[in-house]
Short mmCIF file of C-alpha atoms in Angstrom, two decimals:
data_model
loop_
_atom_site.label_atom_id
_atom_site.label_comp_id
_atom_site.label_asym_id
_atom_site.label_seq_id
_atom_site.Cartn_x
_atom_site.Cartn_y
_atom_site.Cartn_z
CA UNK A 15 -4.22 0.32 -7.68
CA UNK A 16 -7.12 0.06 -5.28
CA UNK A 17 -6.70 0.46 -1.52
CA UNK A 18 -9.15 -1.08 0.97
CA UNK A 19 -8.83 -0.35 4.69
CA UNK A 20 -9.48 -3.50 6.71
CA UNK A 21 -8.63 -1.97 10.10
CA UNK A 22 -8.18 1.63 11.24
CA UNK A 23 -7.98 1.54 15.05
CA UNK A 24 -4.76 1.72 17.07
CA UNK A 25 -3.89 -0.73 19.83
CA UNK A 26 -7.24 -2.46 20.25
CA UNK A 27 -10.28 -3.05 18.05
CA UNK A 28 -13.47 -1.10 18.69
CA UNK A 29 -17.06 -1.87 17.70
CA UNK A 30 -16.65 -0.03 14.41
CA UNK A 31 -12.91 -0.31 13.73
CA UNK A 32 -10.61 -3.30 13.62
CA UNK A 33 -6.84 -3.03 14.17
CA UNK A 34 -4.36 -2.25 11.39
CA UNK A 35 -4.50 -3.80 7.94
CA UNK A 36 -4.67 -2.39 4.43
CA UNK A 37 -5.17 -4.32 1.19
CA UNK A 38 -3.73 -3.14 -2.12
CA UNK A 39 -5.65 -4.68 -5.00
CA UNK A 40 -3.99 -4.98 -8.42
CA UNK A 41 -6.96 -6.05 -10.56
CA UNK A 42 -5.11 -6.27 -13.88
CA UNK A 43 -3.03 -9.16 -12.49
CA UNK A 44 -5.62 -10.60 -10.10
CA UNK A 45 -3.26 -10.01 -7.18
CA UNK A 46 -3.65 -8.69 -3.66
CA UNK A 47 -0.93 -7.27 -1.39
CA UNK A 48 -1.54 -6.77 2.32
CA UNK A 49 0.08 -4.17 4.57
CA UNK A 50 0.01 -5.22 8.24
CA UNK A 51 -2.25 -7.93 9.59
CA UNK A 52 -3.81 -7.14 12.94
CA UNK A 53 -5.99 -9.60 14.83
CA UNK A 54 -9.25 -10.35 12.98
CA UNK A 55 -7.96 -9.40 9.53
CA UNK A 56 -9.26 -12.64 8.02
CA UNK A 57 -12.74 -11.81 9.37
CA UNK A 58 -12.49 -8.40 7.66
CA UNK A 59 -11.69 -10.17 4.39
CA UNK A 60 -14.95 -12.13 4.75
CA UNK A 61 -16.88 -8.88 5.22
CA UNK A 62 -15.31 -7.28 2.13
CA UNK A 63 -15.40 -8.13 -1.56
CA UNK A 64 -11.68 -8.99 -1.56
CA UNK A 65 -10.60 -12.50 -2.49
CA UNK A 66 -8.10 -14.04 -0.10
CA UNK A 67 -7.15 -16.48 -2.88
CA UNK A 68 -5.46 -13.56 -4.68
CA UNK A 69 -3.17 -12.79 -1.72
CA UNK A 70 0.47 -13.01 -2.77
CA UNK A 71 2.50 -10.55 -0.64
CA UNK A 72 2.28 -9.26 2.93
CA UNK A 73 4.30 -6.27 4.17
CA UNK A 74 4.62 -5.88 7.95
CA UNK A 75 5.67 -2.51 9.36
CA UNK A 76 6.66 -3.65 12.88
CA UNK A 77 6.07 -6.42 15.39
CA UNK A 78 3.56 -4.85 17.78
CA UNK A 79 0.54 -7.09 18.29
CA UNK A 80 -2.05 -4.83 16.70
CA UNK A 81 -0.14 -5.20 13.43
CA UNK A 82 0.73 -8.93 13.44
CA UNK A 83 -1.64 -10.92 15.67
CA UNK A 84 -3.82 -11.80 12.66
CA UNK A 85 -0.98 -13.23 10.61
CA UNK A 86 -0.94 -16.86 11.78
CA UNK A 87 -4.71 -17.19 11.53
CA UNK A 88 -4.83 -15.72 8.05
CA UNK A 89 -1.97 -17.89 6.77
CA UNK A 90 -3.51 -21.03 8.28
CA UNK A 91 -6.89 -20.28 6.69
CA UNK A 92 -5.24 -19.67 3.31
CA UNK A 93 -3.78 -23.17 3.58
CA UNK A 94 -7.11 -24.77 4.44
CA UNK A 95 -8.81 -22.96 1.56
CA UNK A 96 -6.16 -24.54 -0.66
CA UNK A 97 -6.20 -21.93 -3.41
CA UNK A 98 -3.25 -19.70 -2.50
CA UNK A 99 -0.21 -20.45 -4.67
CA UNK A 100 2.55 -18.78 -2.61
CA UNK A 101 2.89 -15.93 -0.12
CA UNK A 102 5.97 -13.76 0.31
CA UNK A 103 6.13 -11.85 3.61
CA UNK A 104 8.33 -8.82 4.26
CA UNK A 105 9.02 -7.40 7.69
CA UNK A 106 11.54 -6.46 10.39
CA UNK A 107 13.98 -8.85 12.08
CA UNK A 108 12.18 -11.30 14.37
CA UNK A 109 9.18 -11.81 12.10
CA UNK A 110 10.39 -15.19 10.81
CA UNK A 111 11.06 -16.46 14.33
CA UNK A 112 7.60 -15.29 15.41
CA UNK A 113 5.96 -17.27 12.61
CA UNK A 114 8.15 -20.33 13.17
CA UNK A 115 7.13 -20.39 16.83
CA UNK A 116 3.45 -20.14 15.88
CA UNK A 117 3.81 -22.99 13.40
CA UNK A 118 5.72 -25.14 15.88
CA UNK A 119 3.47 -24.72 18.90
CA UNK A 120 0.17 -24.93 17.03
CA UNK A 121 1.45 -27.72 14.75
CA UNK A 122 0.18 -25.79 11.74
CA UNK A 123 1.22 -26.92 8.28
CA UNK A 124 1.05 -24.55 5.31
CA UNK A 125 0.08 -26.36 2.12
CA UNK A 126 1.73 -23.66 0.00
CA UNK A 127 5.18 -22.02 0.12
CA UNK A 128 5.66 -19.15 2.60
CA UNK A 129 8.85 -17.15 2.29
CA UNK A 130 9.87 -14.47 4.80
CA UNK A 131 12.15 -11.62 3.67
CA UNK A 132 13.83 -9.18 6.06
CA UNK A 133 12.87 -5.62 5.24
CA UNK A 134 15.71 -3.12 4.91
CA UNK A 135 16.21 0.40 3.68
CA UNK A 136 15.99 0.55 -0.12
CA UNK A 137 14.30 -1.61 -2.75
CA UNK A 138 12.94 -4.88 -1.33
CA UNK A 139 10.89 -6.08 -4.31
CA UNK A 140 10.73 -5.33 -8.04
CA UNK A 141 9.01 -6.83 -11.06
CA UNK A 142 8.07 -5.59 -14.54
CA UNK A 143 5.34 -3.30 -13.19
CA UNK A 144 6.13 -2.33 -9.60
CA UNK A 145 8.95 -1.38 -7.26
CA UNK A 146 8.48 -1.67 -3.48
CA UNK A 147 10.95 0.29 -1.38
CA UNK A 148 11.28 0.54 2.34
CA UNK A 149 12.45 3.18 4.81
CA UNK A 150 12.98 3.42 8.57
CA UNK A 151 10.40 5.13 10.75
CA UNK A 152 10.71 6.27 14.38
CA UNK A 153 8.84 4.10 16.87
CA UNK A 154 9.52 2.20 20.11
CA UNK A 155 10.54 -0.90 18.12
CA UNK A 156 12.10 -1.29 14.67
CA UNK A 157 9.50 0.00 12.21
CA UNK A 158 9.44 0.44 8.45
CA UNK A 159 7.29 2.40 6.02
CA UNK A 160 6.62 1.10 2.52
CA UNK A 161 6.43 2.83 -0.87
CA UNK A 162 4.89 1.12 -3.90
CA UNK A 163 5.88 2.72 -7.19
CA UNK A 164 4.12 1.73 -10.39
CA UNK A 165 6.51 1.91 -13.33
CA UNK A 166 5.66 4.27 -16.20
CA UNK A 167 3.86 2.56 -19.08
CA UNK A 168 3.95 3.32 -22.79
CA UNK A 169 1.01 5.35 -24.06
CA UNK A 170 -1.91 3.94 -26.03
CA UNK A 171 -0.90 2.48 -29.40
CA UNK A 172 -3.03 3.74 -32.31
CA UNK A 173 -3.65 0.58 -34.33
CA UNK A 174 -5.87 2.30 -36.90
CA UNK A 175 -3.19 4.89 -37.65
CA UNK A 176 -0.62 2.11 -38.14
CA UNK A 177 -2.98 0.25 -40.50
CA UNK A 178 -3.67 3.44 -42.47
CA UNK A 179 0.08 3.92 -42.92
CA UNK A 180 0.28 0.47 -44.48
CA UNK A 181 2.33 -1.10 -41.71
CA UNK A 182 1.64 -4.85 -41.57
CA UNK A 183 0.39 -6.10 -38.20
CA UNK A 184 2.55 -8.46 -36.19
CA UNK A 185 6.01 -8.02 -34.66
CA UNK A 186 6.39 -4.50 -36.13
CA UNK A 187 3.46 -3.29 -34.01
CA UNK A 188 5.22 -4.58 -30.91
CA UNK A 189 8.36 -2.66 -31.83
CA UNK A 190 6.38 0.51 -32.49
CA UNK A 191 4.61 0.13 -29.11
CA UNK A 192 8.05 0.11 -27.47
CA UNK A 193 8.87 3.43 -29.18
CA UNK A 194 11.32 1.89 -31.63
CA UNK A 195 11.80 2.97 -35.27
CA UNK A 196 10.86 0.31 -37.84
CA UNK A 197 11.78 0.03 -41.50
CA UNK A 198 9.46 -1.57 -44.08
CA UNK A 199 10.56 -3.60 -47.09
CA UNK A 200 9.72 -0.65 -49.37
CA UNK A 201 12.25 1.48 -47.49
CA UNK A 202 9.82 3.64 -45.52
CA UNK A 203 10.66 4.28 -41.86
CA UNK A 204 8.25 4.95 -39.00
CA UNK A 205 8.91 6.11 -35.44
CA UNK A 206 7.02 4.40 -32.65
CA UNK A 207 6.48 7.73 -30.91
CA UNK A 208 4.30 8.86 -33.85
CA UNK A 209 1.82 6.05 -33.14
CA UNK A 210 1.74 6.12 -29.34
CA UNK A 211 0.03 8.52 -26.96
CA UNK A 212 1.90 10.08 -24.04
CA UNK A 213 3.39 7.70 -21.48
CA UNK A 214 1.16 6.76 -18.55
CA UNK A 215 2.96 8.02 -15.47
CA UNK A 216 3.12 5.40 -12.73
CA UNK A 217 1.33 5.99 -9.45
CA UNK A 218 2.93 6.03 -6.01
CA UNK A 219 1.34 4.68 -2.81
CA UNK A 220 3.04 5.15 0.57
CA UNK A 221 2.17 3.60 3.94
CA UNK A 222 3.70 5.01 7.15
CA UNK A 223 2.82 3.58 10.59
CA UNK A 224 3.71 3.45 13.50
CA UNK A 225 5.88 6.54 13.83
CA UNK A 226 6.27 9.98 15.32
CA UNK A 227 7.03 12.74 12.78
CA UNK A 228 10.37 11.87 11.16
CA UNK A 229 12.47 12.59 8.07
CA UNK A 230 12.15 8.94 7.03
CA UNK A 231 8.40 9.32 6.50
CA UNK A 232 8.88 12.54 4.52
CA UNK A 233 11.49 10.88 2.29
CA UNK A 234 9.25 7.87 1.60
CA UNK A 235 6.22 10.04 0.89
CA UNK A 236 7.90 12.33 -1.64
CA UNK A 237 5.47 13.13 -4.51
CA UNK A 238 3.14 10.29 -3.45
CA UNK A 239 -0.22 10.08 -5.20
CA UNK A 240 -1.55 8.62 -1.95
CA UNK A 241 0.03 8.79 1.49
CA UNK A 242 -1.58 6.68 4.22
CA UNK A 243 -0.17 7.92 7.52
CA UNK A 244 -1.01 7.12 11.12
CA UNK A 245 -2.70 9.82 13.23
CA UNK A 246 -3.11 8.15 16.59
CA UNK A 247 -3.56 11.39 18.56
CA UNK A 248 -5.10 14.84 18.31
CA UNK A 249 -2.79 17.85 18.32
CA UNK A 250 -3.84 18.63 21.90
CA UNK A 251 -2.32 15.29 22.95
CA UNK A 252 1.02 15.93 21.23
CA UNK A 253 3.02 15.19 24.40
CA UNK A 254 1.46 11.73 24.54
CA UNK A 255 2.41 11.26 20.88
CA UNK A 256 6.04 12.21 21.56
CA UNK A 257 6.17 9.97 24.64
CA UNK A 258 4.80 6.94 22.78
CA UNK A 259 6.44 7.74 19.43
CA UNK A 260 3.17 8.05 17.55
CA UNK A 261 1.86 10.83 15.29
CA UNK A 262 -0.77 13.49 15.78
CA UNK A 263 -3.15 14.58 13.03
CA UNK A 264 -0.98 17.67 12.47
CA UNK A 265 2.21 15.60 12.18
CA UNK A 266 0.60 13.45 9.47
CA UNK A 267 -0.48 16.59 7.63
CA UNK A 268 3.00 18.09 7.89
CA UNK A 269 4.55 14.95 6.38
CA UNK A 270 2.11 15.16 3.44
CA UNK A 271 2.75 18.88 2.97
CA UNK A 272 6.55 18.73 3.11
CA UNK A 273 6.67 15.61 0.91
CA UNK A 274 4.44 17.15 -1.76
CA UNK A 275 1.92 14.29 -1.57
CA UNK A 276 -1.30 14.68 -3.56
CA UNK A 277 -3.65 12.96 -1.11
CA UNK A 278 -3.41 12.07 2.58
CA UNK A 279 -5.60 9.48 4.25
CA UNK A 280 -5.14 9.26 8.03
CA UNK A 281 -5.58 5.99 9.94
CA UNK A 282 -4.65 4.21 13.22
CA UNK A 283 -6.83 6.30 15.52
CA UNK A 284 -6.82 6.04 19.31
CA UNK A 285 -10.17 4.78 20.69
CA UNK A 286 -10.09 7.76 23.10
CA UNK A 287 -11.72 9.93 20.39
CA UNK A 288 -14.99 8.01 20.37
CA UNK A 289 -18.26 9.92 19.83
CA UNK A 290 -19.35 11.80 22.93
CA UNK A 291 -15.85 12.50 24.19
CA UNK A 292 -14.36 16.00 24.48
CA UNK A 293 -12.33 15.48 21.29
CA UNK A 294 -13.72 13.37 18.44
CA UNK A 295 -12.26 12.19 15.14
CA UNK A 296 -13.84 15.07 13.19
CA UNK A 297 -11.60 17.38 15.24
CA UNK A 298 -8.52 15.45 14.07
CA UNK A 299 -9.69 15.82 10.47
CA UNK A 300 -10.13 19.59 10.88
CA UNK A 301 -6.66 19.90 12.41
CA UNK A 302 -5.06 18.06 9.51
CA UNK A 303 -7.03 19.88 6.79
CA UNK A 304 -5.93 23.24 8.21
CA UNK A 305 -2.39 22.24 7.21
CA UNK A 306 -3.04 19.90 4.28
CA UNK A 307 -6.52 20.37 2.74
CA UNK A 308 -6.45 17.14 0.68
CA UNK A 309 -6.88 15.00 3.78
CA UNK A 310 -9.40 12.22 4.30
CA UNK A 311 -10.06 10.07 7.32
CA UNK A 312 -10.01 6.29 6.90
CA UNK A 313 -12.75 4.03 8.18
CA UNK A 314 -13.02 0.26 7.92
CA UNK A 315 -13.85 -0.89 4.37
CA UNK A 316 -13.16 2.50 2.80
CA UNK A 317 -11.99 1.80 -0.75
CA UNK A 318 -9.83 4.30 -2.59
CA UNK A 319 -8.73 4.03 -6.21
CA UNK A 320 -5.27 5.61 -6.44
CA UNK A 321 -5.80 8.02 -9.34
CA UNK A 322 -3.58 8.67 -12.29
CA UNK A 323 -2.85 12.38 -12.86
CA UNK A 324 -6.07 14.33 -13.54
CA UNK A 325 -8.30 11.52 -12.19
CA UNK A 326 -10.47 11.53 -9.06
CA UNK A 327 -10.48 8.88 -6.32
CA UNK A 328 -12.57 7.72 -3.32
CA UNK A 329 -15.96 6.09 -3.03
#
């Protein structure tokens, strides 16, 4: 589970930060999931080492322009490239109509299937390896946060130990890997748990933006290995955050702390904290770390490997 930030500015792009988009890379299945798609996201793909051909799912938090204006361009380019098999898009009510209007007025034709699903509270996608669940946030329009949970996996199977015990390779190994008990023709029985290491605990990645501090974000972020949370404003500008239903650096840190998250990465920063101003982004980082020390600040093209327990992460 590798996260790449493709845009970390709020509202408008700046010279060094594009507007919101995050890519979740799943290398073992050559798949890429995108969270939000602000204007210029396809350009950010070109500047990264991500392959747009691997894009299969897009999760939209809400319909403000800095989170969706890149969607039509990206989808159209995927069609022209001709190597995307299918894209499933998840988002709030109105997203499908928005895309249909774009297709109709620009006379764009997608050469691959595009399916839009309405996000709702609870599980919105599940396969053999992952569960994606969704929860309401508190913003000026309908907004959702997303939680990706990797399912626990069986531990490493010790093939040499099985061979030494005289267990013939083949279907029996598969049963042992699943933790089952097998019986040989000579009457001997073996438990799968004796040949497998401890289960690999699945990782949890949570994405919350745009929102003011709310219980919904805390619930989604519970025990997250990585929480990505918006921090549009500094603590000093808390009234502005309440008025516009955005978060401060301290609100993001409080969500991480209360939820018991392991790592917080803040994103979606107001351009008002540019270098040379009275308050700069390093001040927001200090504010958050005073509450939740395991806080990092996102920048465009930051890549973070969501660690398994006892592993380390960013580079």
